[in-house]
Short mmCIF file of C-alpha atoms in Angstrom, two decimals:
data_model
loop_
_atom_site.label_atom_id
_atom_site.label_comp_id
_atom_site.label_asym_id
_atom_site.label_seq_id
_atom_site.Cartn_x
_atom_site.Cartn_y
_atom_site.Cartn_z
CA MET A 1 143.81 9.97 94.13
CA ALA A 2 146.25 10.74 91.29
CA SER A 3 145.93 13.90 89.51
CA ILE A 4 146.16 13.93 85.85
CA PRO A 5 148.84 15.91 84.25
CA GLU A 6 148.36 19.38 82.69
CA ASN A 7 149.48 18.36 79.30
CA ASP A 8 147.47 15.48 79.34
CA LEU A 9 144.49 17.49 80.13
CA LYS A 10 145.14 19.82 77.40
CA ARG A 11 145.53 16.98 74.98
CA MET A 12 142.28 15.73 75.97
CA ASP A 13 140.42 18.98 75.38
CA SER A 14 141.93 19.09 72.14
CA VAL A 15 141.00 15.50 71.00
CA ALA A 16 137.60 16.71 72.27
CA ASP A 17 137.21 19.87 70.44
CA GLU A 18 138.14 18.36 67.23
CA LYS A 19 135.45 15.68 67.40
CA PHE A 20 132.92 18.04 68.31
CA HIS A 21 134.07 19.91 65.43
CA ASP A 22 134.05 17.04 63.09
CA THR A 23 130.45 16.22 64.49
CA ARG A 24 129.29 19.61 63.80
CA GLU A 25 130.34 19.43 60.38
CA ILE A 26 128.85 16.05 59.66
CA ASN A 27 125.59 17.40 61.09
CA ALA A 28 125.64 20.65 58.82
CA ALA A 29 126.33 18.10 56.08
CA SER A 30 123.21 16.01 56.84
CA ALA A 31 121.14 18.94 57.15
CA ALA A 32 122.21 20.29 54.15
CA LEU A 33 121.43 17.08 52.20
CA GLY A 34 118.02 16.62 53.90
CA ALA A 35 116.89 20.23 52.99
CA ALA A 36 118.42 19.80 49.27
CA VAL A 37 116.35 16.25 48.61
CA ALA A 38 112.98 18.06 50.21
CA GLN A 39 113.48 20.55 47.70
CA GLN A 40 113.31 18.42 44.91
CA LYS A 41 112.36 14.45 46.21
CA PRO A 42 113.41 12.10 43.21
CA LYS A 43 110.66 10.26 41.59
CA LEU A 44 111.23 6.70 41.96
CA LEU A 45 110.03 5.57 38.36
CA SER A 46 111.22 8.45 36.64
CA PRO A 47 113.43 8.02 33.55
CA SER A 48 116.40 9.10 34.88
CA MET A 49 115.92 7.01 37.94
CA LEU A 50 115.03 3.75 36.29
CA ARG A 51 118.41 4.28 33.86
CA LEU A 52 120.01 4.66 37.78
CA TYR A 53 118.91 1.36 38.56
CA VAL A 54 119.91 -0.33 35.80
CA ILE A 55 123.51 0.88 36.55
CA MET A 56 123.20 0.00 40.17
CA GLY A 57 122.05 -3.60 39.05
CA ILE A 58 125.37 -3.93 36.56
CA GLY A 59 127.42 -2.69 39.72
CA TYR A 60 126.23 -5.02 41.86
CA LEU A 61 126.82 -8.10 39.74
CA VAL A 62 130.26 -7.34 40.52
CA SER A 63 129.62 -8.64 43.99
CA THR A 64 128.46 -11.92 42.86
CA MET A 65 131.82 -13.20 41.73
CA ASN A 66 133.16 -13.70 45.27
CA GLY A 67 130.11 -15.23 46.60
CA PHE A 68 129.96 -17.81 43.58
CA ASP A 69 133.49 -18.97 43.69
CA SER A 70 132.92 -19.24 47.66
CA SER A 71 129.99 -21.74 46.91
CA LEU A 72 131.56 -23.44 43.57
CA MET A 73 134.68 -24.73 45.22
CA GLY A 74 132.66 -26.37 48.49
CA ALA A 75 130.62 -28.17 45.98
CA ILE A 76 132.57 -29.30 43.27
CA ASN A 77 135.31 -30.51 45.59
CA ALA A 78 133.06 -33.51 46.72
CA MET A 79 132.21 -34.48 42.83
CA LYS A 80 133.77 -37.41 41.70
CA PRO A 81 134.60 -36.46 38.19
CA TYR A 82 136.40 -33.69 39.52
CA GLN A 83 138.36 -35.92 41.91
CA GLU A 84 139.16 -38.33 39.04
CA THR A 85 140.25 -35.59 36.86
CA PHE A 86 142.82 -34.32 39.16
CA GLY A 87 143.54 -37.48 41.36
CA LEU A 88 142.27 -35.78 44.29
CA ASP A 89 140.05 -37.34 47.45
CA GLY A 90 138.50 -33.81 48.56
CA ALA A 91 141.00 -33.50 51.46
CA GLY A 92 144.83 -33.29 52.24
CA SER A 93 147.28 -30.17 51.67
CA THR A 94 146.68 -30.15 47.47
CA THR A 95 143.08 -29.36 48.26
CA GLY A 96 143.92 -26.84 50.58
CA ILE A 97 146.13 -25.03 47.91
CA ILE A 98 143.28 -25.18 45.31
CA PHE A 99 141.14 -23.30 47.73
CA ILE A 100 143.85 -20.82 49.06
CA ILE A 101 145.14 -20.22 45.56
CA TYR A 102 142.05 -17.83 44.97
CA GLN A 103 142.68 -15.56 47.98
CA ILE A 104 146.57 -15.62 46.99
CA GLY A 105 145.63 -14.20 43.85
CA GLN A 106 143.57 -11.54 45.39
CA ILE A 107 146.35 -10.57 47.53
CA ALA A 108 148.68 -10.30 44.59
CA SER A 109 146.20 -7.93 42.99
CA PHE A 110 146.27 -5.32 45.53
CA PRO A 111 149.10 -3.04 44.22
CA PHE A 112 147.28 -2.80 40.94
CA CYS A 113 143.73 -2.05 42.34
CA GLY A 114 144.43 1.66 43.45
CA LEU A 115 146.36 2.14 40.27
CA PHE A 116 143.69 1.07 38.03
CA MET A 117 140.92 2.45 40.03
CA ASP A 118 142.19 6.20 40.82
CA GLY A 119 144.38 6.21 37.63
CA LEU A 120 142.11 4.78 34.97
CA GLY A 121 138.61 5.16 36.65
CA ARG A 122 136.22 3.02 37.97
CA ARG A 123 134.69 1.85 34.85
CA TRP A 124 138.11 0.89 33.56
CA CYS A 125 139.13 -1.11 36.75
CA ILE A 126 135.79 -3.04 36.49
CA PHE A 127 136.31 -3.89 32.98
CA ILE A 128 139.86 -4.94 33.48
CA GLY A 129 138.91 -6.99 36.57
CA CYS A 130 136.04 -8.79 34.68
CA ALA A 131 138.49 -9.68 31.56
CA ILE A 132 141.17 -11.19 33.82
CA VAL A 133 138.25 -13.26 35.54
CA LEU A 134 137.17 -14.44 31.86
CA VAL A 135 140.62 -15.52 31.07
CA GLY A 136 140.75 -17.22 34.50
CA THR A 137 137.81 -19.11 34.20
CA ALA A 138 138.70 -20.06 30.49
CA ILE A 139 141.79 -21.91 31.86
CA GLN A 140 140.39 -23.16 34.89
CA GLY A 141 137.21 -24.66 33.20
CA SER A 142 139.44 -26.19 30.23
CA ALA A 143 141.90 -27.69 32.70
CA ASN A 144 143.09 -31.54 32.54
CA HIS A 145 145.94 -31.10 34.85
CA LEU A 146 146.01 -29.72 38.35
CA GLY A 147 148.58 -27.13 37.63
CA GLN A 148 146.43 -25.33 34.93
CA PHE A 149 143.63 -25.50 37.58
CA ILE A 150 145.46 -23.69 40.18
CA GLY A 151 147.01 -21.38 37.56
CA GLY A 152 143.31 -20.50 36.47
CA ARG A 153 142.00 -20.00 40.20
CA PHE A 154 144.94 -17.55 40.84
CA ILE A 155 144.03 -15.52 37.82
CA LEU A 156 140.29 -15.66 38.78
CA GLY A 157 141.24 -14.20 42.15
CA PHE A 158 143.40 -11.77 40.76
CA GLY A 159 140.84 -10.42 38.43
CA ALA A 160 137.83 -10.67 40.87
CA SER A 161 139.71 -8.49 43.40
CA ILE A 162 140.50 -5.72 40.94
CA ALA A 163 136.76 -5.43 39.83
CA SER A 164 135.60 -5.60 43.18
CA ALA A 165 137.93 -2.82 44.27
CA ALA A 166 136.37 -0.40 41.98
CA GLY A 167 132.72 -1.87 42.40
CA PRO A 168 131.53 -0.63 45.65
CA ALA A 169 133.04 3.03 45.17
CA TYR A 170 131.28 3.10 41.62
CA THR A 171 127.65 2.24 43.27
CA VAL A 172 128.49 4.40 46.16
CA GLU A 173 129.28 7.49 43.80
CA LEU A 174 126.51 6.92 41.49
CA ALA A 175 123.71 6.00 44.02
CA HIS A 176 121.00 9.02 44.35
CA PRO A 177 121.90 11.12 47.53
CA ALA A 178 118.36 10.52 49.07
CA TYR A 179 118.81 6.65 48.84
CA ARG A 180 122.70 6.21 48.71
CA GLY A 181 122.55 4.08 52.11
CA THR A 182 120.01 1.57 50.49
CA MET A 183 121.73 1.30 47.10
CA ALA A 184 124.95 0.93 48.50
CA GLY A 185 123.71 -1.60 50.68
CA MET A 186 122.59 -3.73 48.12
CA TYR A 187 125.80 -4.27 46.60
CA ASN A 188 126.81 -6.60 49.57
CA ASN A 189 123.57 -8.55 49.22
CA PHE A 190 124.33 -9.42 45.70
CA TRP A 191 127.56 -12.00 47.24
CA TRP A 192 124.55 -14.30 47.99
CA VAL A 193 123.24 -13.94 44.77
CA GLY A 194 126.20 -15.26 43.44
CA ASN A 195 126.78 -18.02 46.32
CA ILE A 196 122.97 -19.30 45.61
CA ILE A 197 123.58 -19.01 41.51
CA ALA A 198 126.49 -21.43 42.03
CA GLY A 199 124.70 -23.88 44.70
CA TRP A 200 121.82 -24.45 42.33
CA THR A 201 124.25 -24.75 39.19
CA THR A 202 126.54 -27.42 40.78
CA TYR A 203 122.84 -29.10 42.15
CA GLY A 204 121.95 -29.67 38.47
CA THR A 205 125.23 -30.44 36.86
CA ASN A 206 126.26 -32.89 39.80
CA LEU A 207 125.19 -36.37 37.99
CA THR A 208 126.75 -35.31 34.50
CA SER A 209 130.42 -36.12 33.35
CA TRP A 210 130.70 -32.43 33.19
CA ALA A 211 129.72 -32.26 36.67
CA TRP A 212 132.61 -29.70 37.55
CA ARG A 213 133.00 -27.73 34.19
CA VAL A 214 129.55 -26.52 33.52
CA PRO A 215 129.37 -24.77 36.66
CA THR A 216 132.99 -23.20 36.17
CA ILE A 217 132.16 -22.13 32.66
CA VAL A 218 128.81 -20.63 34.15
CA GLN A 219 131.28 -18.65 36.53
CA ALA A 220 132.26 -16.64 33.37
CA GLY A 221 128.56 -15.40 32.77
CA ILE A 222 128.19 -12.41 35.22
CA PRO A 223 131.55 -11.06 34.83
CA ALA A 224 130.87 -11.40 30.87
CA VAL A 225 127.55 -8.93 31.36
CA VAL A 226 129.45 -6.73 33.39
CA LEU A 227 132.21 -6.41 30.95
CA ALA A 228 129.81 -5.80 28.03
CA CYS A 229 127.93 -3.10 29.89
CA ILE A 230 130.22 -1.29 31.76
CA MET A 231 131.74 0.97 29.58
CA PHE A 232 128.24 2.06 28.20
CA PHE A 233 127.81 3.81 31.43
CA PRO A 234 128.91 6.96 32.78
CA GLU A 235 132.20 7.29 34.91
CA SER A 236 131.92 8.31 38.71
CA PRO A 237 131.26 12.10 38.87
CA ARG A 238 133.86 12.17 41.76
CA TRP A 239 136.35 10.51 39.79
CA LEU A 240 135.89 12.99 37.05
CA ILE A 241 136.01 16.13 38.98
CA HIS A 242 139.46 14.93 40.69
CA HIS A 243 140.65 14.38 37.26
CA ASP A 244 139.70 18.08 36.42
CA ARG A 245 136.76 17.00 34.30
CA ALA A 246 134.08 18.85 36.41
CA GLU A 247 131.72 19.73 33.52
CA GLU A 248 131.09 15.97 32.74
CA ALA A 249 130.56 15.32 36.17
CA LEU A 250 127.88 18.25 36.71
CA ALA A 251 126.33 16.67 33.54
CA ILE A 252 126.09 13.15 35.04
CA PHE A 253 124.72 14.53 38.20
CA ALA A 254 122.13 16.49 36.49
CA LYS A 255 121.06 13.68 34.32
CA TYR A 256 120.81 10.92 36.96
CA HIS A 257 120.03 12.96 40.04
CA GLY A 258 118.38 16.23 39.19
CA GLU A 259 115.98 14.98 36.18
CA GLY A 260 118.32 16.77 33.58
CA ASP A 261 118.26 20.20 35.50
CA PRO A 262 122.24 21.22 36.62
CA ASN A 263 120.83 23.79 38.83
CA SER A 264 118.68 21.03 40.89
CA PRO A 265 119.51 21.56 44.49
CA PRO A 266 120.68 17.91 45.08
CA VAL A 267 123.26 18.33 42.36
CA GLN A 268 124.50 21.41 43.11
CA LEU A 269 125.21 20.52 46.56
CA GLN A 270 126.94 17.18 45.58
CA TYR A 271 129.30 18.89 42.87
CA HIS A 272 129.93 21.43 45.25
CA GLU A 273 131.15 19.39 48.06
CA ILE A 274 133.33 17.23 45.95
CA VAL A 275 134.80 20.35 44.11
CA GLU A 276 135.41 21.92 47.41
CA GLU A 277 137.09 18.72 48.56
CA HIS A 278 139.36 18.38 45.86
CA GLN A 279 140.43 21.93 46.16
CA ALA A 280 141.15 21.55 49.62
CA ARG A 281 143.35 18.46 48.92
CA ARG A 282 144.93 20.16 46.17
CA ASP A 283 145.90 23.07 48.15
CA GLU A 284 147.29 20.77 50.91
CA ASN A 285 149.68 18.90 48.53
CA HIS A 286 151.29 22.20 47.12
#
């Protein structure tokens, strides 16, 4: 039986020690969170939690944009008014381009997602993304020529990707630590909300002369709601701390996670964890 070289054994031991250390840190963090929440359990119907639900709800709406478009194109592609407007038959390479251009717009947005989300903040990233989606919807919904329709879909995908880059981070970073798993998990469920809304909209307009235009215009509704609300909500505390605005972050944690008390155990735990992480990262870069 072949023996394992000594260097490989040392490397395996090193990896095992590192994994064990990481596991201990995770367990310690979980225990600390459990103890902090036990000291001040959140009241599900308190004013601060109700406000937080509203913020989470608006954040979830970002997820509906991709779900809406996924259902929309499959439905309007079979509509006679849509096919007659653009001279299509529901199949072929041109139809494939119309479908894929949305994803190409998303790919094109990748260099800007991190720039906006980390540079300008989660809210501004969502705001900019939704604004671009509204522009794309206006171009797509008013199209009488195929080139304009394809251009509108490209812009739609571009904006939806930018908004979606910050949407999950925003909801996770503002969710109460006691229910973060549930609150964060709800984000993905809203993809289906958009999908269902689009399905029923296309079903209801299928027999009208505006069969494909109405659902396209409705596609702007949810981004418009997010656009109108998001800048009135607090910024992510994590983003604020990483941009040397720790006092603002502490105030947000206190308002939404500590019933207004900055010395609340869950508030202090989250605040110090992020501050220490930020300081450690800063020390590594110097």
